[in-house]
mmCIF file of C-alpha atoms and ligand atoms in Angstrom:
data_model
loop_
_atom_site.group_PDB
_atom_site.id
_atom_site.type_symbol
_atom_site.label_atom_id
_atom_site.label_comp_id
_atom_site.label_asym_id
_atom_site.label_seq_id
_atom_site.Cartn_x
_atom_site.Cartn_y
_atom_site.Cartn_z
ATOM 1 C CA MET A 41 19.447 -26.372 18.906
ATOM 2 C CA ILE A 42 20.435 -25.519 14.909
ATOM 3 C CA ALA A 43 17.636 -22.449 15.248
ATOM 4 C CA ILE A 44 15.109 -21.901 12.782
ATOM 5 C CA ASN A 45 17.045 -18.020 12.041
ATOM 6 C CA LYS A 46 18.520 -16.060 15.126
ATOM 7 C CA PRO A 47 20.072 -12.795 14.527
ATOM 8 C CA LEU A 48 23.597 -12.690 14.091
ATOM 9 C CA ILE A 49 25.070 -9.115 15.953
ATOM 10 C CA GLY A 50 28.732 -9.630 15.819
ATOM 11 C CA GLU A 51 31.568 -6.117 17.785
ATOM 12 C CA GLU A 52 31.203 -3.690 15.094
ATOM 13 C CA GLU A 53 27.155 -3.700 16.471
ATOM 14 C CA LYS A 54 28.113 -4.050 19.370
ATOM 15 C CA GLU A 55 30.401 -1.072 19.268
ATOM 16 C CA GLU A 56 27.840 1.934 16.717
ATOM 17 C CA VAL A 57 25.155 0.312 19.951
ATOM 18 C CA MET A 58 27.514 1.462 22.522
ATOM 19 C CA LYS A 59 28.585 5.271 20.340
ATOM 20 C CA VAL A 60 24.848 5.709 20.822
ATOM 21 C CA LEU A 61 24.738 4.955 24.860
ATOM 22 C CA SER A 62 27.795 7.567 24.500
ATOM 23 C CA SER A 63 26.916 10.217 23.113
ATOM 24 C CA GLY A 64 23.353 11.018 25.399
ATOM 25 C CA LYS A 65 21.048 11.457 21.845
ATOM 26 C CA LEU A 66 18.393 8.137 22.191
ATOM 27 C CA THR A 67 16.097 8.805 19.562
ATOM 28 C CA ASP A 68 15.284 12.195 17.154
ATOM 29 C CA SER A 69 11.858 13.296 16.317
ATOM 30 C CA SER A 70 12.546 15.783 13.742
ATOM 31 C CA PHE A 71 10.869 15.766 10.754
ATOM 32 C CA ASP A 72 14.018 14.419 8.839
ATOM 33 C CA GLY A 73 15.270 12.090 11.611
ATOM 34 C CA SER A 74 18.853 12.074 12.519
ATOM 35 C CA SER A 75 21.974 11.448 10.454
ATOM 36 C CA THR A 76 21.355 7.639 11.250
ATOM 37 C CA VAL A 77 18.161 7.144 10.259
ATOM 38 C CA ARG A 78 19.187 8.786 6.750
ATOM 39 C CA GLU A 79 22.151 7.113 6.410
ATOM 40 C CA PHE A 80 19.500 3.876 6.530
ATOM 41 C CA GLU A 81 17.227 5.367 4.124
ATOM 42 C CA LYS A 82 19.323 6.417 1.438
ATOM 43 C CA ASN A 83 21.544 3.184 2.013
ATOM 44 C CA LEU A 84 17.554 1.218 1.742
ATOM 45 C CA ALA A 85 16.075 3.451 -1.195
ATOM 46 C CA LYS A 86 19.542 2.897 -2.922
ATOM 47 C CA PHE A 87 19.724 -1.376 -1.599
ATOM 48 C CA VAL A 88 15.738 -1.771 -2.726
ATOM 49 C CA GLY A 89 16.360 0.363 -5.926
ATOM 50 C CA VAL A 90 13.805 3.586 -4.974
ATOM 51 C CA LYS A 91 13.541 6.835 -4.491
ATOM 52 C CA HIS A 92 12.724 6.540 -1.379
ATOM 53 C CA ALA A 93 12.755 4.602 2.064
ATOM 54 C CA ILE A 94 11.530 5.952 5.608
ATOM 55 C CA ALA A 95 12.341 3.794 8.689
ATOM 56 C CA VAL A 96 9.867 3.664 11.325
ATOM 57 C CA ASN A 97 10.158 0.822 14.408
ATOM 58 C CA SER A 98 9.002 -2.165 13.316
ATOM 59 C CA GLY A 99 7.334 -4.049 10.259
ATOM 60 C CA THR A 100 3.867 -3.550 11.570
ATOM 61 C CA SER A 101 4.410 -0.004 11.397
ATOM 62 C CA ALA A 102 5.226 0.245 7.764
ATOM 63 C CA LEU A 103 1.958 -0.928 7.401
ATOM 64 C CA LEU A 104 -0.108 0.487 9.428
ATOM 65 C CA ALA A 105 1.514 4.053 7.734
ATOM 66 C CA SER A 106 0.760 2.945 4.681
ATOM 67 C CA LEU A 107 -3.171 2.269 5.166
ATOM 68 C CA ILE A 108 -2.443 5.778 6.756
ATOM 69 C CA ALA A 109 -1.198 7.267 4.110
ATOM 70 C CA LEU A 110 -3.668 5.998 1.161
ATOM 71 C CA ASP A 111 -6.294 6.819 3.256
ATOM 72 C CA ILE A 112 -7.420 3.271 3.998
ATOM 73 C CA SER A 113 -10.523 3.174 6.256
ATOM 74 C CA TYR A 114 -14.211 2.032 7.215
ATOM 75 C CA GLY A 115 -16.068 1.351 4.472
ATOM 76 C CA ASP A 116 -13.110 0.471 1.865
ATOM 77 C CA GLU A 117 -11.698 -3.868 1.747
ATOM 78 C CA VAL A 118 -8.412 -5.157 1.947
ATOM 79 C CA LEU A 119 -7.913 -8.114 -0.724
ATOM 80 C CA ILE A 120 -4.906 -10.225 1.297
ATOM 81 C CA PRO A 121 -3.783 -12.858 1.897
ATOM 82 C CA SER A 122 -4.956 -15.671 4.874
ATOM 83 C CA PHE A 123 -1.547 -17.175 4.433
ATOM 84 C CA THR A 124 0.663 -15.341 6.179
ATOM 85 C CA PHE A 125 2.240 -14.105 9.344
ATOM 86 C CA ILE A 126 -1.551 -12.055 11.277
ATOM 87 C CA ALA A 127 0.259 -8.481 11.058
ATOM 88 C CA THR A 128 -1.295 -8.262 7.585
ATOM 89 C CA ALA A 129 -5.186 -7.853 8.621
ATOM 90 C CA ASN A 130 -4.377 -6.723 11.801
ATOM 91 C CA ILE A 131 -3.382 -3.339 10.406
ATOM 92 C CA VAL A 132 -6.656 -3.648 7.691
ATOM 93 C CA LEU A 133 -8.589 -4.145 10.877
ATOM 94 C CA ALA A 134 -6.571 -0.846 12.789
ATOM 95 C CA ARG A 135 -8.050 1.084 10.448
ATOM 96 C CA GLY A 136 -12.019 0.315 10.031
ATOM 97 C CA ALA A 137 -11.116 -1.860 6.810
ATOM 98 C CA ARG A 138 -12.490 -4.956 6.075
ATOM 99 C CA PRO A 139 -9.867 -7.692 4.587
ATOM 100 C CA VAL A 140 -11.430 -10.020 2.508
ATOM 101 C CA PHE A 141 -9.002 -13.153 2.243
ATOM 102 C CA VAL A 142 -7.059 -14.759 -1.228
ATOM 103 C CA ASP A 143 -6.608 -18.103 -1.087
ATOM 104 C CA ILE A 144 -2.610 -18.923 -2.447
ATOM 105 C CA ASN A 145 -1.063 -21.016 -5.011
ATOM 106 C CA LEU A 146 0.777 -24.322 -3.371
ATOM 107 C CA GLU A 147 4.379 -23.405 -5.696
ATOM 108 C CA ASP A 148 5.382 -20.490 -3.822
ATOM 109 C CA TYR A 149 2.588 -19.669 -1.383
ATOM 110 C CA THR A 150 2.189 -16.810 -2.832
ATOM 111 C CA MET A 151 -1.367 -15.208 -3.420
ATOM 112 C CA ASP A 152 -3.706 -16.969 -6.204
ATOM 113 C CA ILE A 153 -4.280 -14.371 -9.256
ATOM 114 C CA ASN A 154 -7.145 -15.367 -9.567
ATOM 115 C CA ASP A 155 -8.726 -16.002 -6.845
ATOM 116 C CA LEU A 156 -7.534 -12.477 -5.701
ATOM 117 C CA GLU A 157 -9.326 -11.466 -9.216
ATOM 118 C CA ARG A 158 -12.740 -13.354 -8.361
ATOM 119 C CA LYS A 159 -12.069 -11.101 -4.935
ATOM 120 C CA ILE A 160 -12.669 -7.934 -5.622
ATOM 121 C CA THR A 161 -15.774 -5.658 -5.709
ATOM 122 C CA SER A 162 -16.490 -2.157 -6.204
ATOM 123 C CA ARG A 163 -14.721 -1.457 -2.319
ATOM 124 C CA SER A 164 -11.842 -2.922 -3.263
ATOM 125 C CA LYS A 165 -9.502 -0.129 -2.346
ATOM 126 C CA ALA A 166 -6.239 -1.852 -2.595
ATOM 127 C CA ILE A 167 -3.762 -5.157 -2.239
ATOM 128 C CA ILE A 168 -1.473 -6.145 -0.280
ATOM 129 C CA PRO A 169 0.847 -8.821 -1.483
ATOM 130 C CA VAL A 170 2.937 -10.862 0.573
ATOM 131 C CA HIS A 171 6.401 -11.806 -0.288
ATOM 132 C CA LEU A 172 5.692 -14.801 1.754
ATOM 133 C CA TYR A 173 9.360 -17.398 3.224
ATOM 134 C CA GLY A 174 10.893 -14.774 1.375
ATOM 135 C CA HIS A 175 9.767 -15.772 -2.886
ATOM 136 C CA PRO A 176 7.667 -13.090 -4.710
ATOM 137 C CA SER A 177 4.404 -13.412 -5.558
ATOM 138 C CA ASN A 178 3.599 -12.576 -8.534
ATOM 139 C CA MET A 179 3.546 -9.656 -9.338
ATOM 140 C CA ASP A 180 2.382 -8.608 -13.136
ATOM 141 C CA GLY A 181 -0.266 -10.304 -12.020
ATOM 142 C CA ILE A 182 -0.965 -8.103 -9.613
ATOM 143 C CA ILE A 183 0.077 -4.533 -10.967
ATOM 144 C CA LYS A 184 -1.993 -5.009 -14.318
ATOM 145 C CA LEU A 185 -5.589 -5.682 -11.953
ATOM 146 C CA ALA A 186 -4.652 -3.076 -10.110
ATOM 147 C CA LYS A 187 -4.295 -0.865 -12.994
ATOM 148 C CA GLU A 188 -7.917 -2.187 -14.099
ATOM 149 C CA HIS A 189 -9.933 -2.103 -10.945
ATOM 150 C CA ASP A 190 -7.909 1.557 -9.587
ATOM 151 C CA LEU A 191 -5.813 -0.223 -6.605
ATOM 152 C CA PHE A 192 -2.916 0.069 -4.755
ATOM 153 C CA VAL A 193 -0.715 -2.564 -4.175
ATOM 154 C CA ILE A 194 1.122 -2.560 -0.677
ATOM 155 C CA GLU A 195 3.559 -4.931 -0.818
ATOM 156 C CA ASP A 196 4.741 -6.514 2.432
ATOM 157 C CA ALA A 197 8.397 -7.169 1.865
ATOM 158 C CA ALA A 198 8.457 -8.019 6.092
ATOM 159 C CA GLN A 199 9.908 -11.393 4.876
ATOM 160 C CA SER A 200 11.690 -10.462 1.371
ATOM 161 C CA LEU A 201 14.881 -7.662 2.131
ATOM 162 C CA GLY A 202 16.281 -9.067 -1.423
ATOM 163 C CA SER A 203 14.246 -10.459 -2.882
ATOM 164 C CA SER A 204 13.520 -10.251 -6.985
ATOM 165 C CA TYR A 205 10.799 -10.098 -9.243
ATOM 166 C CA LYS A 206 11.491 -9.837 -12.809
ATOM 167 C CA ASP A 207 15.304 -8.228 -12.589
ATOM 168 C CA ASN A 208 13.143 -5.211 -9.768
ATOM 169 C CA LYS A 209 13.965 -5.926 -5.321
ATOM 170 C CA THR A 210 10.630 -7.012 -4.023
ATOM 171 C CA GLY A 211 9.637 -3.451 -2.033
ATOM 172 C CA SER A 212 10.303 -1.623 -5.723
ATOM 173 C CA ILE A 213 7.367 -2.541 -7.421
ATOM 174 C CA GLY A 214 4.247 -1.499 -5.726
ATOM 175 C CA ASN A 215 3.382 2.518 -4.356
ATOM 176 C CA LEU A 216 4.595 0.945 -0.870
ATOM 177 C CA GLY A 217 7.103 -1.976 0.605
ATOM 178 C CA CYS A 218 6.471 -2.451 3.667
ATOM 179 C CA PHE A 219 10.247 -4.581 6.088
ATOM 180 C CA SER A 220 10.391 -5.641 9.319
ATOM 181 C CA PHE A 221 13.265 -5.280 10.233
ATOM 182 C CA TYR A 222 12.335 -8.273 13.253
ATOM 183 C CA SER A 223 14.666 -10.036 15.270
ATOM 184 C CA THR A 224 14.610 -13.248 13.155
ATOM 185 C CA LYS A 225 14.334 -11.214 9.885
ATOM 186 C CA VAL A 226 17.473 -12.072 6.795
ATOM 187 C CA ILE A 227 18.804 -8.289 8.868
ATOM 188 C CA THR A 228 17.233 -7.341 12.531
ATOM 189 C CA CYS A 229 17.772 -4.258 15.225
ATOM 190 C CA GLY A 230 15.336 -5.987 17.318
ATOM 191 C CA GLU A 231 12.546 -4.766 16.531
ATOM 192 C CA GLY A 232 12.527 -2.108 13.032
ATOM 193 C CA GLY A 233 10.703 -0.976 9.871
ATOM 194 C CA ALA A 234 10.891 1.267 6.655
ATOM 195 C CA ILE A 235 8.760 1.832 3.371
ATOM 196 C CA THR A 236 9.782 2.280 0.388
ATOM 197 C CA THR A 237 8.357 4.348 -2.749
ATOM 198 C CA ASN A 238 8.761 6.275 -5.774
ATOM 199 C CA ASP A 239 6.259 8.727 -5.294
ATOM 200 C CA ASP A 240 7.573 11.678 -4.066
ATOM 201 C CA ASP A 241 3.715 12.986 -2.257
ATOM 202 C CA LEU A 242 3.587 9.493 -0.626
ATOM 203 C CA TYR A 243 7.018 9.634 1.096
ATOM 204 C CA ILE A 244 6.759 13.144 2.515
ATOM 205 C CA LYS A 245 3.351 11.959 4.415
ATOM 206 C CA LEU A 246 4.499 9.303 5.654
ATOM 207 C CA LYS A 247 7.599 11.027 6.794
ATOM 208 C CA LYS A 248 4.615 12.881 9.193
ATOM 209 C CA ILE A 249 3.002 9.746 10.351
ATOM 210 C CA ARG A 250 5.257 8.505 11.651
ATOM 211 C CA ASN A 251 5.421 11.693 13.740
ATOM 212 C CA HIS A 252 2.007 12.536 14.793
ATOM 213 C CA GLY A 253 1.262 13.890 12.344
ATOM 214 C CA ILE A 254 3.661 17.224 12.638
ATOM 215 C CA THR A 255 6.218 19.310 10.852
ATOM 216 C CA ALA A 256 6.207 22.974 11.742
ATOM 217 C CA TYR A 257 5.334 23.384 14.831
ATOM 218 C CA TYR A 258 2.188 21.438 16.294
ATOM 219 C CA ASN A 259 0.185 22.088 13.354
ATOM 220 C CA PRO A 260 -0.867 18.324 11.976
ATOM 221 C CA ASP A 261 -2.627 17.819 8.669
ATOM 222 C CA VAL A 262 -2.677 13.663 8.792
ATOM 223 C CA LEU A 263 -3.437 11.786 11.589
ATOM 224 C CA GLY A 264 0.275 10.625 12.841
ATOM 225 C CA LEU A 265 1.290 8.264 15.684
ATOM 226 C CA ASN A 266 5.052 7.809 16.831
ATOM 227 C CA LEU A 267 6.811 4.975 14.342
ATOM 228 C CA ARG A 268 9.808 6.870 15.054
ATOM 229 C CA MET A 269 12.753 4.596 14.717
ATOM 230 C CA PRO A 270 14.930 5.311 18.168
ATOM 231 C CA GLU A 271 19.315 5.455 17.608
ATOM 232 C CA MET A 272 20.596 2.031 19.029
ATOM 233 C CA GLU A 273 17.875 0.344 16.740
ATOM 234 C CA ALA A 274 19.278 2.867 13.561
ATOM 235 C CA ALA A 275 23.293 1.631 15.078
ATOM 236 C CA LEU A 276 22.479 -1.934 14.313
ATOM 237 C CA ILE A 277 21.077 -1.832 10.990
ATOM 238 C CA ASN A 278 22.844 0.909 9.665
ATOM 239 C CA VAL A 279 26.262 -1.294 9.920
ATOM 240 C CA GLN A 280 23.683 -5.230 9.188
ATOM 241 C CA MET A 281 22.188 -3.550 6.011
ATOM 242 C CA LYS A 282 26.297 -2.994 5.560
ATOM 243 C CA LYS A 283 26.568 -7.253 5.470
ATOM 244 C CA ILE A 284 23.613 -7.951 3.931
ATOM 245 C CA GLU A 285 24.723 -9.364 0.838
ATOM 246 C CA SER A 286 27.173 -11.884 2.405
ATOM 247 C CA PHE A 287 24.081 -12.466 4.674
ATOM 248 C CA LEU A 288 22.260 -13.071 1.408
ATOM 249 C CA GLU A 289 25.727 -15.042 -0.182
ATOM 250 C CA LYS A 290 25.069 -17.487 2.686
ATOM 251 C CA ARG A 291 21.137 -18.776 3.227
ATOM 252 C CA ARG A 292 20.876 -18.995 -1.029
ATOM 253 C CA LYS A 293 24.796 -21.402 -0.502
ATOM 254 C CA ASN A 294 22.221 -23.639 2.086
ATOM 255 C CA ALA A 295 19.265 -23.231 1.031
ATOM 256 C CA LYS A 296 21.147 -24.506 -2.626
ATOM 257 C CA ILE A 297 22.983 -27.447 -0.358
ATOM 258 C CA LEU A 298 20.092 -29.204 1.323
ATOM 259 C CA SER A 299 18.050 -28.621 -1.906
ATOM 260 C CA GLU A 300 20.641 -31.267 -2.923
ATOM 261 C CA TYR A 301 21.105 -33.437 -0.296
ATOM 262 C CA LEU A 302 17.160 -33.944 0.135
ATOM 263 C CA GLU A 303 15.917 -33.997 -4.062
ATOM 264 C CA GLY A 304 14.393 -37.270 -4.871
ATOM 265 C CA LEU A 305 13.332 -38.097 -1.016
ATOM 266 C CA LYS A 306 9.581 -39.480 -1.472
ATOM 267 C CA GLY A 307 6.726 -37.537 0.094
ATOM 268 C CA ILE A 308 8.573 -34.128 -0.323
ATOM 269 C CA ASN A 309 8.113 -31.301 -1.891
ATOM 270 C CA LEU A 310 11.240 -28.899 -1.851
ATOM 271 C CA PRO A 311 10.948 -24.950 -2.452
ATOM 272 C CA LYS A 312 11.750 -24.061 -5.456
ATOM 273 C CA GLU A 313 12.569 -20.428 -7.815
ATOM 274 C CA LYS A 314 9.859 -19.333 -10.493
ATOM 275 C CA LYS A 315 10.954 -17.908 -12.985
ATOM 276 C CA GLY A 316 12.226 -14.702 -13.083
ATOM 277 C CA CYS A 317 12.162 -14.796 -9.424
ATOM 278 C CA VAL A 318 15.309 -13.927 -6.971
ATOM 279 C CA HIS A 319 13.956 -15.562 -3.487
ATOM 280 C CA ASN A 320 16.016 -14.752 -0.334
ATOM 281 C CA TRP A 321 15.556 -17.464 1.671
ATOM 282 C CA TYR A 322 14.738 -16.551 4.230
ATOM 283 C CA LEU A 323 12.290 -19.507 4.850
ATOM 284 C CA TYR A 324 13.123 -22.803 3.254
ATOM 285 C CA THR A 325 9.557 -24.362 3.066
ATOM 286 C CA ILE A 326 9.056 -27.946 1.869
ATOM 287 C CA SER A 327 5.428 -29.180 2.422
ATOM 288 C CA LEU A 328 5.461 -32.613 3.009
ATOM 289 C CA GLU A 329 2.291 -35.135 1.700
ATOM 290 C CA LYS A 330 1.082 -36.489 5.404
ATOM 291 C CA ASN A 331 2.741 -36.777 8.949
ATOM 292 C CA ARG A 332 3.932 -33.299 9.050
ATOM 293 C CA ASP A 333 3.848 -32.986 12.603
ATOM 294 C CA ALA A 334 5.298 -36.309 13.564
ATOM 295 C CA ILE A 335 7.791 -35.914 11.156
ATOM 296 C CA LEU A 336 8.405 -32.071 12.993
ATOM 297 C CA LYS A 337 8.562 -33.808 16.793
ATOM 298 C CA ILE A 338 11.396 -36.105 15.631
ATOM 299 C CA LEU A 339 13.252 -33.020 13.922
ATOM 300 C CA ASN A 340 12.525 -30.837 17.112
ATOM 301 C CA ASP A 341 13.520 -33.967 19.584
ATOM 302 C CA LYS A 342 16.950 -34.291 18.188
ATOM 303 C CA GLY A 343 17.345 -30.867 18.532
ATOM 304 C CA ILE A 344 16.154 -29.143 14.990
ATOM 305 C CA GLY A 345 14.161 -25.905 14.946
ATOM 306 C CA ALA A 346 12.283 -26.948 12.346
ATOM 307 C CA THR A 347 9.056 -24.403 12.876
ATOM 308 C CA VAL A 348 5.770 -24.424 10.911
ATOM 309 C CA TYR A 349 4.872 -20.952 10.539
ATOM 310 C CA TYR A 350 1.311 -20.621 10.486
ATOM 311 C CA ARG A 351 -0.577 -23.535 11.540
ATOM 312 C CA ILE A 352 -3.428 -21.423 11.608
ATOM 313 C CA PRO A 353 -4.985 -19.574 8.461
ATOM 314 C CA ILE A 354 -6.034 -15.750 10.347
ATOM 315 C CA HIS A 355 -9.208 -16.374 8.455
ATOM 316 C CA LYS A 356 -9.812 -19.087 10.625
ATOM 317 C CA THR A 357 -8.894 -16.936 13.951
ATOM 318 C CA GLU A 358 -11.648 -16.317 16.556
ATOM 319 C CA LEU A 359 -10.890 -12.606 16.456
ATOM 320 C CA TYR A 360 -11.437 -13.023 11.400
ATOM 321 C CA LYS A 361 -14.311 -15.743 11.348
ATOM 322 C CA LYS A 362 -16.367 -12.848 11.257
ATOM 323 C CA PHE A 363 -15.280 -11.632 8.403
ATOM 324 C CA GLY A 364 -17.551 -14.616 6.413
ATOM 325 C CA ASP A 365 -17.213 -18.107 5.433
ATOM 326 C CA TYR A 366 -14.507 -19.084 3.573
ATOM 327 C CA LYS A 367 -13.537 -21.378 1.702
ATOM 328 C CA LEU A 368 -9.654 -20.678 1.005
ATOM 329 C CA PRO A 369 -8.669 -24.685 0.188
ATOM 330 C CA LYS A 370 -4.330 -24.430 -0.707
ATOM 331 C CA THR A 371 -4.849 -22.124 2.494
ATOM 332 C CA VAL A 372 -5.345 -24.959 5.081
ATOM 333 C CA TRP A 373 -3.080 -27.125 3.180
ATOM 334 C CA ALA A 374 -0.742 -25.405 2.856
ATOM 335 C CA SER A 375 -0.968 -24.421 7.055
ATOM 336 C CA GLU A 376 -1.778 -28.610 7.854
ATOM 337 C CA HIS A 377 1.798 -29.741 4.948
ATOM 338 C CA VAL A 378 4.044 -27.052 5.461
ATOM 339 C CA MET A 379 7.264 -26.850 7.609
ATOM 340 C CA SER A 380 10.546 -24.637 7.357
ATOM 341 C CA LEU A 381 13.932 -25.778 8.064
ATOM 342 C CA PRO A 382 16.939 -23.480 8.546
ATOM 343 C CA VAL A 383 19.385 -21.919 6.257
ATOM 344 C CA HIS A 384 20.388 -18.831 7.857
ATOM 345 C CA PRO A 385 23.980 -17.780 7.447
ATOM 346 C CA GLU A 386 25.638 -19.064 11.028
ATOM 347 C CA LEU A 387 25.065 -22.743 9.339
ATOM 348 C CA THR A 388 27.835 -24.372 8.718
ATOM 349 C CA GLU A 389 27.980 -26.947 6.184
ATOM 350 C CA GLN A 390 28.003 -30.178 8.642
ATOM 351 C CA ASP A 391 24.478 -28.481 10.124
ATOM 352 C CA ILE A 392 22.984 -28.576 6.998
ATOM 353 C CA SER A 393 24.739 -32.389 6.669
ATOM 354 C CA ASN A 394 23.023 -32.561 9.839
ATOM 355 C CA VAL A 395 19.768 -31.093 9.474
ATOM 356 C CA ALA A 396 19.221 -32.941 5.428
ATOM 357 C CA SER A 397 19.790 -35.936 7.507
ATOM 358 C CA SER A 398 17.633 -35.923 9.799
ATOM 359 C CA VAL A 399 14.962 -35.374 8.060
ATOM 360 C CA ARG A 400 15.813 -38.085 5.834
ATOM 361 C CA ASP A 401 14.998 -40.324 8.364
ATOM 362 C CA ALA A 402 12.251 -39.531 9.636
ATOM 363 C CA ILE A 403 10.697 -39.484 6.886
ATOM 364 C CA LYS A 404 12.343 -42.802 6.268
ATOM 365 C CA LEU A 405 11.174 -44.115 9.667
ATOM 366 C CA ILE A 406 7.252 -42.453 9.705
ATOM 367 C CA ILE A 407 5.994 -41.868 5.437
ATOM 368 C CA GLU A 408 7.958 -45.216 3.302
HETATM 369 C C1 PLP B 505 4.380 -11.483 6.833
HETATM 370 C C2 PLP B 505 4.521 -9.846 7.763
HETATM 371 N N1 PLP B 505 3.875 -8.934 7.215
HETATM 372 C C3 PLP B 505 4.124 -8.256 8.662
HETATM 373 C C4 PLP B 505 5.325 -8.415 9.812
HETATM 374 C C5 PLP B 505 5.260 -7.112 10.374
HETATM 375 O O1 PLP B 505 6.289 -7.141 10.984
HETATM 376 P P1 PLP B 505 7.420 -6.689 12.626
HETATM 377 O O2 PLP B 505 7.297 -7.672 13.324
HETATM 378 O O3 PLP B 505 8.101 -6.026 12.598
HETATM 379 O O4 PLP B 505 5.972 -5.382 12.867
HETATM 380 C C6 PLP B 505 5.185 -9.678 9.318
HETATM 381 C C7 PLP B 505 7.336 -10.152 10.679
HETATM 382 O O5 PLP B 505 7.684 -10.002 11.043
HETATM 383 C C8 PLP B 505 5.494 -11.057 8.971
HETATM 384 O O6 PLP B 505 6.539 -12.128 8.897
#
């Protein structure tokens, strides 16, 4: 099976993890964290182009800590897309705030700015744009509205490490940026996350939040939890961080080759980088005018791990239906028509050619 994404773990990662196991020190609950954690934070902050990074134990933790840091809770509304991974909405609910769902555009599947503007109310407190599949959201439009309405911007950059918008890396544009290092992400430590920011006060607050709110001996002044990144994960992600540029380069190359193969096929829309944007190609997502699921089945039967992400948009799930009878036509269209194809760094040109010819054959059989 050609996997849609997979962890790319070499001997170097294994060696560093073994060193941690031999050291007898598997975690560090000090305020600043261990030297391994701090090394990662320094390198991530540099890569993203911000003053600070705070390592945590998942992307969900990064988002939750961000909402706590910005005092978002009961009575507040948070504007989010419905076409995203459910964690983006769950952390809003976990804070007792209300998720308000915004439609997307169909060029890059990120937030539609006109719909965002329509959904802002006097209770709105924050916008969480999701850089879906790795493509940056329209950050100029989002920042403009946030300034006009005094809203925080928390970038859900879980999928977009390495992407940029007008020369600024995602995660460096809003008040806070949240990353995930879950097993399928562009770099991984199994489970892990981080928050990036240029704000000194939020940085200190977030370090408390990831560690039960504690700075000095048991005297918390903010709600915190155990959101710390353990040592084995920190050791692993440090090695992965060194490989990020080469991983991104290979993804870009694979996406380019795949687009060349698929260009001109009828019934299929290929992903494009919008002007001023750099895509990290975490997911290469096409849309098919019709018969998506029949084509998906043919590809999967041939051993190609093509995958549909977000088949049920969040606003239509049992849990979230009660938050309003939303009409989000583009979100619904995308959920019925998209499909992601593999372009991860380990694929050979032959693999890409196989993916492309299988898509071509399936379309011929089903659509033409
Ligand atoms: C868009 C988005 N937000 C949030 C998350 C949550 O990250 P994690 O799985 O590391 O908790 C993920 C990923 O898995 C994601 O894709």
